[in-house]
Amino acid sequence: MRFQLINFVCPAILCSLCLLVGQPLSAQSGTVERSDEIRRALQRADYQLAVDLADSAIAHFDNFAPKQLAEIHTLRALVASEKGDRSQVDVHFLAALQLNPNQKLDTIFFSPALQQHFESMRARLPASEAAGHVETRYVMVSDPRLTAAWKSLVLPGWGQRFKGENARGNIFTFASVALAGAALTSHFLRTSARDDYFNANELNVAAAYDRYNKYHLLRNNLALGLGLVWSAAILDALIFKPKPGKIALRLSPRKISNEKNLTVLVTFSF
């Protein structure tokens, strides 16, 4: 009887487990394909397509690994160089170095002059912190969804609470615990009803069978519901990004000795 109960819960959870294993692999392959697409566009001298592919990837940077995004920035800088836009070359080279300080340029695509300029920027990188210089910086924040999905695989709702979604996590946990308890209770009632059915005489065998069949169907439906709730908790943790917390922004002037400019100190409170 134990195996029958497990058969209703495991398939849905196993499907979710396959999604967990396949998700990082598919994401990684997608980033590699984007870099290759940009290179192919550059080989055809289709610079507009290369720009569109690179800018699209940069706009959706959270879908790419840091090293892959750094590679895309270097290719975007190459397009800017072909168009004579030196400022954009510096912007994208700097972004690439921020993402991957050990980034190397492809000698097939990048001229010796560009490679030398890239290395000079790498050497000057610590000096780019000068006061008054404004630049766009990447702050890499880890995506908690994959870890949350594994936690919800262990206990429904745990992953939601890990992402800060306590109300949703409590709903999944309560629902799964309630369904699991009800399924176990109906399983024991089914076992008792089955014994009564096997020991029934001709007068009460029909009633005993009806009772046995009722608890049999109830147990199976509850086990199926538990599997669905469990799978929903895993998929919810894997698919939906956590909501950003509330941020309080405070600005205050700060005087720095031997500086002629005014520095503004920005404090974020989460």
PDB file of C-alpha atoms in Angstrom:
ATOM      1  CA  MET A   1       0.000   0.000   0.000  1.00  0.00           C
ATOM      2  CA  ARG A   2       2.894   2.329   0.667  1.00  0.00           C
ATOM      3  CA  PHE A   3       4.083   2.032  -2.940  1.00  0.00           C
ATOM      4  CA  GLN A   4       0.636   2.854  -4.278  1.00  0.00           C
ATOM      5  CA  LEU A   5       0.567   6.062  -2.251  1.00  0.00           C
ATOM      6  CA  ILE A   6       4.025   7.108  -3.428  1.00  0.00           C
ATOM      7  CA  ASN A   7       3.136   6.493  -7.069  1.00  0.00           C
ATOM      8  CA  PHE A   8       0.661   9.378  -6.982  1.00  0.00           C
ATOM      9  CA  VAL A   9       3.098  11.900  -5.491  1.00  0.00           C
ATOM     10  CA  CYS A  10       6.441  11.088  -7.113  1.00  0.00           C
ATOM     11  CA  PRO A  11       5.745  11.657 -10.846  1.00  0.00           C
ATOM     12  CA  ALA A  12       4.811  15.322 -10.440  1.00  0.00           C
ATOM     13  CA  ILE A  13       7.791  15.973  -8.162  1.00  0.00           C
ATOM     14  CA  LEU A  14      10.162  14.174 -10.535  1.00  0.00           C
ATOM     15  CA  CYS A  15       8.981  16.377 -13.412  1.00  0.00           C
ATOM     16  CA  SER A  16       9.764  19.463 -11.334  1.00  0.00           C
ATOM     17  CA  LEU A  17      13.170  18.000 -10.461  1.00  0.00           C
ATOM     18  CA  CYS A  18      13.959  17.605 -14.168  1.00  0.00           C
ATOM     19  CA  LEU A  19      13.142  21.292 -14.652  1.00  0.00           C
ATOM     20  CA  LEU A  20      15.508  22.214 -11.815  1.00  0.00           C
ATOM     21  CA  VAL A  21      18.368  20.259 -13.375  1.00  0.00           C
ATOM     22  CA  GLY A  22      17.712  21.498 -16.905  1.00  0.00           C
ATOM     23  CA  GLN A  23      17.179  25.172 -16.100  1.00  0.00           C
ATOM     24  CA  PRO A  24      20.825  26.212 -15.515  1.00  0.00           C
ATOM     25  CA  LEU A  25      21.992  24.162 -18.506  1.00  0.00           C
ATOM     26  CA  SER A  26      19.559  25.836 -20.886  1.00  0.00           C
ATOM     27  CA  ALA A  27      20.395  29.289 -19.526  1.00  0.00           C
ATOM     28  CA  GLN A  28      24.116  28.720 -20.037  1.00  0.00           C
ATOM     29  CA  SER A  29      23.685  27.434 -23.584  1.00  0.00           C
ATOM     30  CA  GLY A  30      21.559  30.488 -24.421  1.00  0.00           C
ATOM     31  CA  THR A  31      24.346  32.879 -23.405  1.00  0.00           C
ATOM     32  CA  VAL A  32      26.905  31.028 -25.509  1.00  0.00           C
ATOM     33  CA  GLU A  33      24.618  31.147 -28.529  1.00  0.00           C
ATOM     34  CA  ARG A  34      24.156  34.915 -28.162  1.00  0.00           C
ATOM     35  CA  SER A  35      27.922  35.535 -28.259  1.00  0.00           C
ATOM     36  CA  ASP A  36      28.252  33.297 -31.308  1.00  0.00           C
ATOM     37  CA  GLU A  37      25.389  35.110 -33.048  1.00  0.00           C
ATOM     38  CA  ILE A  38      27.118  38.448 -32.516  1.00  0.00           C
ATOM     39  CA  ARG A  39      30.389  37.066 -33.876  1.00  0.00           C
ATOM     40  CA  ARG A  40      28.664  35.700 -36.968  1.00  0.00           C
ATOM     41  CA  ALA A  41      27.045  39.093 -37.561  1.00  0.00           C
ATOM     42  CA  LEU A  42      30.458  40.761 -37.267  1.00  0.00           C
ATOM     43  CA  GLN A  43      31.979  38.292 -39.730  1.00  0.00           C
ATOM     44  CA  ARG A  44      29.278  39.288 -42.225  1.00  0.00           C
ATOM     45  CA  ALA A  45      29.894  42.982 -41.428  1.00  0.00           C
ATOM     46  CA  ASP A  46      26.250  43.210 -40.362  1.00  0.00           C
ATOM     47  CA  TYR A  47      26.957  45.756 -37.642  1.00  0.00           C
ATOM     48  CA  GLN A  48      23.356  46.768 -37.058  1.00  0.00           C
ATOM     49  CA  LEU A  49      22.384  43.177 -36.263  1.00  0.00           C
ATOM     50  CA  ALA A  50      25.398  42.875 -33.978  1.00  0.00           C
ATOM     51  CA  VAL A  51      24.344  46.058 -32.164  1.00  0.00           C
ATOM     52  CA  ASP A  52      20.767  44.831 -31.795  1.00  0.00           C
ATOM     53  CA  LEU A  53      21.856  41.436 -30.447  1.00  0.00           C
ATOM     54  CA  ALA A  54      24.358  42.937 -28.013  1.00  0.00           C
ATOM     55  CA  ASP A  55      22.064  45.701 -26.758  1.00  0.00           C
ATOM     56  CA  SER A  56      19.232  43.220 -26.264  1.00  0.00           C
ATOM     57  CA  ALA A  57      21.483  40.996 -24.169  1.00  0.00           C
ATOM     58  CA  ILE A  58      22.772  43.940 -22.133  1.00  0.00           C
ATOM     59  CA  ALA A  59      19.216  45.166 -21.519  1.00  0.00           C
ATOM     60  CA  HIS A  60      18.353  41.725 -20.135  1.00  0.00           C
ATOM     61  CA  PHE A  61      21.662  41.270 -18.330  1.00  0.00           C
ATOM     62  CA  ASP A  62      20.136  39.225 -15.517  1.00  0.00           C
ATOM     63  CA  ASN A  63      19.663  36.332 -17.956  1.00  0.00           C
ATOM     64  CA  PHE A  64      23.412  36.005 -18.538  1.00  0.00           C
ATOM     65  CA  ALA A  65      26.368  34.856 -16.492  1.00  0.00           C
ATOM     66  CA  PRO A  66      28.900  37.621 -15.656  1.00  0.00           C
ATOM     67  CA  LYS A  67      31.637  36.181 -17.885  1.00  0.00           C
ATOM     68  CA  GLN A  68      29.277  35.826 -20.820  1.00  0.00           C
ATOM     69  CA  LEU A  69      27.968  39.354 -20.349  1.00  0.00           C
ATOM     70  CA  ALA A  70      31.550  40.645 -20.235  1.00  0.00           C
ATOM     71  CA  GLU A  71      32.203  38.912 -23.559  1.00  0.00           C
ATOM     72  CA  ILE A  72      29.123  40.565 -25.061  1.00  0.00           C
ATOM     73  CA  HIS A  73      30.303  43.983 -23.836  1.00  0.00           C
ATOM     74  CA  THR A  74      33.666  43.507 -25.551  1.00  0.00           C
ATOM     75  CA  LEU A  75      31.924  42.597 -28.806  1.00  0.00           C
ATOM     76  CA  ARG A  76      29.697  45.658 -28.435  1.00  0.00           C
ATOM     77  CA  ALA A  77      32.828  47.755 -27.973  1.00  0.00           C
ATOM     78  CA  LEU A  78      34.206  46.262 -31.182  1.00  0.00           C
ATOM     79  CA  VAL A  79      31.124  47.422 -33.087  1.00  0.00           C
ATOM     80  CA  ALA A  80      31.494  50.895 -31.575  1.00  0.00           C
ATOM     81  CA  SER A  81      35.120  50.937 -32.715  1.00  0.00           C
ATOM     82  CA  GLU A  82      34.105  50.067 -36.264  1.00  0.00           C
ATOM     83  CA  LYS A  83      31.693  53.017 -36.175  1.00  0.00           C
ATOM     84  CA  GLY A  84      34.340  55.349 -34.749  1.00  0.00           C
ATOM     85  CA  ASP A  85      32.526  55.905 -31.442  1.00  0.00           C
ATOM     86  CA  ARG A  86      35.479  55.962 -29.031  1.00  0.00           C
ATOM     87  CA  SER A  87      33.385  56.910 -26.004  1.00  0.00           C
ATOM     88  CA  GLN A  88      31.203  53.814 -26.397  1.00  0.00           C
ATOM     89  CA  VAL A  89      34.314  51.684 -26.750  1.00  0.00           C
ATOM     90  CA  ASP A  90      35.487  52.885 -23.351  1.00  0.00           C
ATOM     91  CA  VAL A  91      32.039  52.424 -21.790  1.00  0.00           C
ATOM     92  CA  HIS A  92      31.738  48.806 -22.882  1.00  0.00           C
ATOM     93  CA  PHE A  93      35.360  47.917 -22.183  1.00  0.00           C
ATOM     94  CA  LEU A  94      34.964  49.294 -18.665  1.00  0.00           C
ATOM     95  CA  ALA A  95      31.732  47.338 -18.141  1.00  0.00           C
ATOM     96  CA  ALA A  96      33.461  44.164 -19.321  1.00  0.00           C
ATOM     97  CA  LEU A  97      36.322  44.673 -16.869  1.00  0.00           C
ATOM     98  CA  GLN A  98      33.899  45.329 -14.030  1.00  0.00           C
ATOM     99  CA  LEU A  99      32.117  42.074 -14.761  1.00  0.00           C
ATOM    100  CA  ASN A 100      35.249  40.022 -15.367  1.00  0.00           C
ATOM    101  CA  PRO A 101      38.600  41.615 -14.422  1.00  0.00           C
ATOM    102  CA  ASN A 102      40.386  38.725 -16.164  1.00  0.00           C
ATOM    103  CA  GLN A 103      38.553  39.179 -19.462  1.00  0.00           C
ATOM    104  CA  LYS A 104      40.666  38.503 -22.556  1.00  0.00           C
ATOM    105  CA  LEU A 105      40.037  39.777 -26.068  1.00  0.00           C
ATOM    106  CA  ASP A 106      39.741  37.493 -29.064  1.00  0.00           C
ATOM    107  CA  THR A 107      42.831  38.188 -31.167  1.00  0.00           C
ATOM    108  CA  ILE A 108      40.952  37.168 -34.312  1.00  0.00           C
ATOM    109  CA  PHE A 109      38.415  39.985 -33.991  1.00  0.00           C
ATOM    110  CA  PHE A 110      40.281  42.702 -32.068  1.00  0.00           C
ATOM    111  CA  SER A 111      43.127  44.651 -33.607  1.00  0.00           C
ATOM    112  CA  PRO A 112      46.419  45.072 -31.714  1.00  0.00           C
ATOM    113  CA  ALA A 113      45.526  48.728 -31.119  1.00  0.00           C
ATOM    114  CA  LEU A 114      42.217  47.791 -29.470  1.00  0.00           C
ATOM    115  CA  GLN A 115      43.913  45.097 -27.423  1.00  0.00           C
ATOM    116  CA  GLN A 116      46.506  47.596 -26.223  1.00  0.00           C
ATOM    117  CA  HIS A 117      43.786  50.109 -25.334  1.00  0.00           C
ATOM    118  CA  PHE A 118      41.875  47.422 -23.430  1.00  0.00           C
ATOM    119  CA  GLU A 119      44.966  46.474 -21.435  1.00  0.00           C
ATOM    120  CA  SER A 120      45.688  50.116 -20.650  1.00  0.00           C
ATOM    121  CA  MET A 121      42.145  50.477 -19.307  1.00  0.00           C
ATOM    122  CA  ARG A 122      42.670  47.383 -17.182  1.00  0.00           C
ATOM    123  CA  ALA A 123      45.822  48.950 -15.746  1.00  0.00           C
ATOM    124  CA  ARG A 124      44.009  52.236 -15.027  1.00  0.00           C
ATOM    125  CA  LEU A 125      40.887  50.609 -13.592  1.00  0.00           C
ATOM    126  CA  PRO A 126      41.528  51.418  -9.881  1.00  0.00           C
ATOM    127  CA  ALA A 127      42.029  55.098 -10.803  1.00  0.00           C
ATOM    128  CA  SER A 128      38.507  55.309 -12.226  1.00  0.00           C
ATOM    129  CA  GLU A 129      37.168  55.974  -8.730  1.00  0.00           C
ATOM    130  CA  ALA A 130      38.022  59.680  -9.022  1.00  0.00           C
ATOM    131  CA  ALA A 131      35.524  62.007  -7.383  1.00  0.00           C
ATOM    132  CA  GLY A 132      33.072  63.631  -9.730  1.00  0.00           C
ATOM    133  CA  HIS A 133      33.377  60.882 -12.363  1.00  0.00           C
ATOM    134  CA  VAL A 134      30.018  59.335 -13.142  1.00  0.00           C
ATOM    135  CA  GLU A 135      29.744  55.932 -14.750  1.00  0.00           C
ATOM    136  CA  THR A 136      27.359  53.021 -14.985  1.00  0.00           C
ATOM    137  CA  ARG A 137      28.334  50.092 -12.808  1.00  0.00           C
ATOM    138  CA  TYR A 138      27.037  46.569 -12.550  1.00  0.00           C
ATOM    139  CA  VAL A 139      26.162  45.205  -9.160  1.00  0.00           C
ATOM    140  CA  MET A 140      25.795  41.459  -9.522  1.00  0.00           C
ATOM    141  CA  VAL A 141      23.046  40.113  -7.292  1.00  0.00           C
ATOM    142  CA  SER A 142      22.643  36.370  -7.084  1.00  0.00           C
ATOM    143  CA  ASP A 143      19.320  34.982  -8.263  1.00  0.00           C
ATOM    144  CA  PRO A 144      17.753  33.084  -5.330  1.00  0.00           C
ATOM    145  CA  ARG A 145      15.171  31.221  -7.425  1.00  0.00           C
ATOM    146  CA  LEU A 146      17.159  28.040  -8.088  1.00  0.00           C
ATOM    147  CA  THR A 147      18.122  27.676  -4.423  1.00  0.00           C
ATOM    148  CA  ALA A 148      14.538  28.440  -3.425  1.00  0.00           C
ATOM    149  CA  ALA A 149      13.245  25.736  -5.772  1.00  0.00           C
ATOM    150  CA  TRP A 150      15.528  23.130  -4.200  1.00  0.00           C
ATOM    151  CA  LYS A 151      14.311  24.166  -0.760  1.00  0.00           C
ATOM    152  CA  SER A 152      10.681  23.823  -1.855  1.00  0.00           C
ATOM    153  CA  LEU A 153      11.547  20.382  -3.204  1.00  0.00           C
ATOM    154  CA  VAL A 154      12.471  19.421   0.357  1.00  0.00           C
ATOM    155  CA  LEU A 155       9.531  21.204   2.010  1.00  0.00           C
ATOM    156  CA  PRO A 156       6.802  23.060   0.092  1.00  0.00           C
ATOM    157  CA  GLY A 157       6.835  26.734   1.055  1.00  0.00           C
ATOM    158  CA  TRP A 158      10.411  26.760   2.338  1.00  0.00           C
ATOM    159  CA  GLY A 159      11.672  28.270  -0.913  1.00  0.00           C
ATOM    160  CA  GLN A 160       9.028  30.998  -0.852  1.00  0.00           C
ATOM    161  CA  ARG A 161      10.047  31.992   2.676  1.00  0.00           C
ATOM    162  CA  PHE A 162      13.690  31.934   1.541  1.00  0.00           C
ATOM    163  CA  LYS A 163      12.771  34.572  -1.082  1.00  0.00           C
ATOM    164  CA  GLY A 164      10.937  36.642   1.532  1.00  0.00           C
ATOM    165  CA  GLU A 165       7.437  35.630   0.420  1.00  0.00           C
ATOM    166  CA  ASN A 166       6.303  34.445   3.840  1.00  0.00           C
ATOM    167  CA  ALA A 167       2.554  34.553   3.209  1.00  0.00           C
ATOM    168  CA  ARG A 168       2.801  32.490   0.037  1.00  0.00           C
ATOM    169  CA  GLY A 169       5.224  30.095   1.691  1.00  0.00           C
ATOM    170  CA  ASN A 170       2.891  29.555   4.633  1.00  0.00           C
ATOM    171  CA  ILE A 171       0.036  28.769   2.248  1.00  0.00           C
ATOM    172  CA  PHE A 172       2.056  26.102   0.440  1.00  0.00           C
ATOM    173  CA  THR A 173       3.322  24.597   3.692  1.00  0.00           C
ATOM    174  CA  PHE A 174      -0.094  24.535   5.349  1.00  0.00           C
ATOM    175  CA  ALA A 175      -1.749  23.074   2.246  1.00  0.00           C
ATOM    176  CA  SER A 176       0.871  20.351   1.828  1.00  0.00           C
ATOM    177  CA  VAL A 177       0.857  19.410   5.518  1.00  0.00           C
ATOM    178  CA  ALA A 178      -2.948  19.300   5.561  1.00  0.00           C
ATOM    179  CA  LEU A 179      -3.084  17.168   2.418  1.00  0.00           C
ATOM    180  CA  ALA A 180      -0.339  14.853   3.661  1.00  0.00           C
ATOM    181  CA  GLY A 181      -2.123  14.376   6.984  1.00  0.00           C
ATOM    182  CA  ALA A 182      -5.443  13.769   5.297  1.00  0.00           C
ATOM    183  CA  ALA A 183      -3.872  11.326   2.819  1.00  0.00           C
ATOM    184  CA  LEU A 184      -2.237   9.317   5.612  1.00  0.00           C
ATOM    185  CA  THR A 185      -5.453   9.280   7.630  1.00  0.00           C
ATOM    186  CA  SER A 186      -7.479   8.099   4.653  1.00  0.00           C
ATOM    187  CA  HIS A 187      -4.815   5.470   3.938  1.00  0.00           C
ATOM    188  CA  PHE A 188      -5.186   3.986   7.422  1.00  0.00           C
ATOM    189  CA  LEU A 189      -8.983   4.138   7.124  1.00  0.00           C
ATOM    190  CA  ARG A 190      -8.714   2.420   3.752  1.00  0.00           C
ATOM    191  CA  THR A 191      -6.577  -0.343   5.278  1.00  0.00           C
ATOM    192  CA  SER A 192      -9.141  -0.883   8.033  1.00  0.00           C
ATOM    193  CA  ALA A 193     -12.003  -0.856   5.522  1.00  0.00           C
ATOM    194  CA  ARG A 194     -10.177  -3.363   3.342  1.00  0.00           C
ATOM    195  CA  ASP A 195      -9.777  -5.756   6.267  1.00  0.00           C
ATOM    196  CA  ASP A 196     -13.484  -5.384   7.080  1.00  0.00           C
ATOM    197  CA  TYR A 197     -14.320  -6.089   3.444  1.00  0.00           C
ATOM    198  CA  PHE A 198     -12.214  -9.254   3.366  1.00  0.00           C
ATOM    199  CA  ASN A 199     -13.873 -10.456   6.593  1.00  0.00           C
ATOM    200  CA  ALA A 200     -17.424  -9.477   5.590  1.00  0.00           C
ATOM    201  CA  ASN A 201     -20.185 -12.026   5.166  1.00  0.00           C
ATOM    202  CA  GLU A 202     -22.829 -12.132   2.478  1.00  0.00           C
ATOM    203  CA  LEU A 203     -25.121  -9.753   4.367  1.00  0.00           C
ATOM    204  CA  ASN A 204     -22.759  -6.796   4.718  1.00  0.00           C
ATOM    205  CA  VAL A 205     -20.219  -7.387   1.938  1.00  0.00           C
ATOM    206  CA  ALA A 206     -21.761  -4.710  -0.315  1.00  0.00           C
ATOM    207  CA  ALA A 207     -21.643  -2.046   2.403  1.00  0.00           C
ATOM    208  CA  ALA A 208     -18.106  -3.058   3.342  1.00  0.00           C
ATOM    209  CA  TYR A 209     -16.981  -2.774  -0.273  1.00  0.00           C
ATOM    210  CA  ASP A 210     -18.567   0.670  -0.662  1.00  0.00           C
ATOM    211  CA  ARG A 211     -16.734   1.891   2.434  1.00  0.00           C
ATOM    212  CA  TYR A 212     -13.446   0.396   1.217  1.00  0.00           C
ATOM    213  CA  ASN A 213     -13.848   1.929  -2.247  1.00  0.00           C
ATOM    214  CA  LYS A 214     -14.714   5.348  -0.778  1.00  0.00           C
ATOM    215  CA  TYR A 215     -11.522   5.557   1.269  1.00  0.00           C
ATOM    216  CA  HIS A 216      -9.501   4.141  -1.619  1.00  0.00           C
ATOM    217  CA  LEU A 217     -10.624   6.943  -3.942  1.00  0.00           C
ATOM    218  CA  LEU A 218     -10.266   9.559  -1.207  1.00  0.00           C
ATOM    219  CA  ARG A 219      -6.693   8.527  -0.459  1.00  0.00           C
ATOM    220  CA  ASN A 220      -5.702   8.580  -4.120  1.00  0.00           C
ATOM    221  CA  ASN A 221      -7.242  12.005  -4.732  1.00  0.00           C
ATOM    222  CA  LEU A 222      -5.582  13.477  -1.651  1.00  0.00           C
ATOM    223  CA  ALA A 223      -2.215  12.034  -2.692  1.00  0.00           C
ATOM    224  CA  LEU A 224      -2.677  13.494  -6.161  1.00  0.00           C
ATOM    225  CA  GLY A 225      -3.538  16.874  -4.646  1.00  0.00           C
ATOM    226  CA  LEU A 226      -0.412  16.709  -2.490  1.00  0.00           C
ATOM    227  CA  GLY A 227       1.722  16.037  -5.555  1.00  0.00           C
ATOM    228  CA  LEU A 228       0.179  18.966  -7.404  1.00  0.00           C
ATOM    229  CA  VAL A 229       0.672  21.376  -4.493  1.00  0.00           C
ATOM    230  CA  TRP A 230       4.262  20.190  -4.049  1.00  0.00           C
ATOM    231  CA  SER A 231       5.000  20.674  -7.743  1.00  0.00           C
ATOM    232  CA  ALA A 232       3.310  24.084  -7.720  1.00  0.00           C
ATOM    233  CA  ALA A 233       5.518  25.165  -4.812  1.00  0.00           C
ATOM    234  CA  ILE A 234       8.654  24.094  -6.697  1.00  0.00           C
ATOM    235  CA  LEU A 235       7.641  25.796  -9.935  1.00  0.00           C
ATOM    236  CA  ASP A 236       6.520  28.946  -8.112  1.00  0.00           C
ATOM    237  CA  ALA A 237       9.893  29.189  -6.375  1.00  0.00           C
ATOM    238  CA  LEU A 238      11.729  28.573  -9.655  1.00  0.00           C
ATOM    239  CA  ILE A 239       9.788  30.868 -11.990  1.00  0.00           C
ATOM    240  CA  PHE A 240       8.797  33.974 -10.032  1.00  0.00           C
ATOM    241  CA  LYS A 241      11.435  36.471  -9.006  1.00  0.00           C
ATOM    242  CA  PRO A 242      11.294  37.820  -5.449  1.00  0.00           C
ATOM    243  CA  LYS A 243       9.758  41.234  -5.048  1.00  0.00           C
ATOM    244  CA  PRO A 244      12.313  43.939  -4.252  1.00  0.00           C
ATOM    245  CA  GLY A 245      12.215  45.176  -0.700  1.00  0.00           C
ATOM    246  CA  LYS A 246      11.221  48.693   0.221  1.00  0.00           C
ATOM    247  CA  ILE A 247      14.111  51.124  -0.035  1.00  0.00           C
ATOM    248  CA  ALA A 248      14.445  54.336   1.939  1.00  0.00           C
ATOM    249  CA  LEU A 249      16.729  56.858   0.224  1.00  0.00           C
ATOM    250  CA  ARG A 250      18.426  59.591   2.228  1.00  0.00           C
ATOM    251  CA  LEU A 251      20.750  62.258   0.795  1.00  0.00           C
ATOM    252  CA  SER A 252      23.174  64.220   2.926  1.00  0.00           C
ATOM    253  CA  PRO A 253      26.178  66.425   2.023  1.00  0.00           C
ATOM    254  CA  ARG A 254      29.572  65.270   3.266  1.00  0.00           C
ATOM    255  CA  LYS A 255      32.663  67.471   3.342  1.00  0.00           C
ATOM    256  CA  ILE A 256      35.945  65.867   2.316  1.00  0.00           C
ATOM    257  CA  SER A 257      39.220  67.610   3.072  1.00  0.00           C
ATOM    258  CA  ASN A 258      41.399  68.747   0.181  1.00  0.00           C
ATOM    259  CA  GLU A 259      38.479  68.440  -2.224  1.00  0.00           C
ATOM    260  CA  LYS A 260      36.988  71.361  -4.118  1.00  0.00           C
ATOM    261  CA  ASN A 261      33.777  69.639  -5.068  1.00  0.00           C
ATOM    262  CA  LEU A 262      30.733  68.661  -3.030  1.00  0.00           C
ATOM    263  CA  THR A 263      30.293  64.948  -2.429  1.00  0.00           C
ATOM    264  CA  VAL A 264      26.795  63.604  -1.821  1.00  0.00           C
ATOM    265  CA  LEU A 265      26.507  60.580   0.432  1.00  0.00           C
ATOM    266  CA  VAL A 266      23.645  58.278  -0.552  1.00  0.00           C
ATOM    267  CA  THR A 267      22.370  55.790   2.025  1.00  0.00           C
ATOM    268  CA  PHE A 268      20.011  52.929   1.173  1.00  0.00           C
ATOM    269  CA  SER A 269      18.015  51.257   3.935  1.00  0.00           C
ATOM    270  CA  PHE A 270      16.438  47.878   3.150  1.00  0.00           C
TER     271      PHE A 270
END
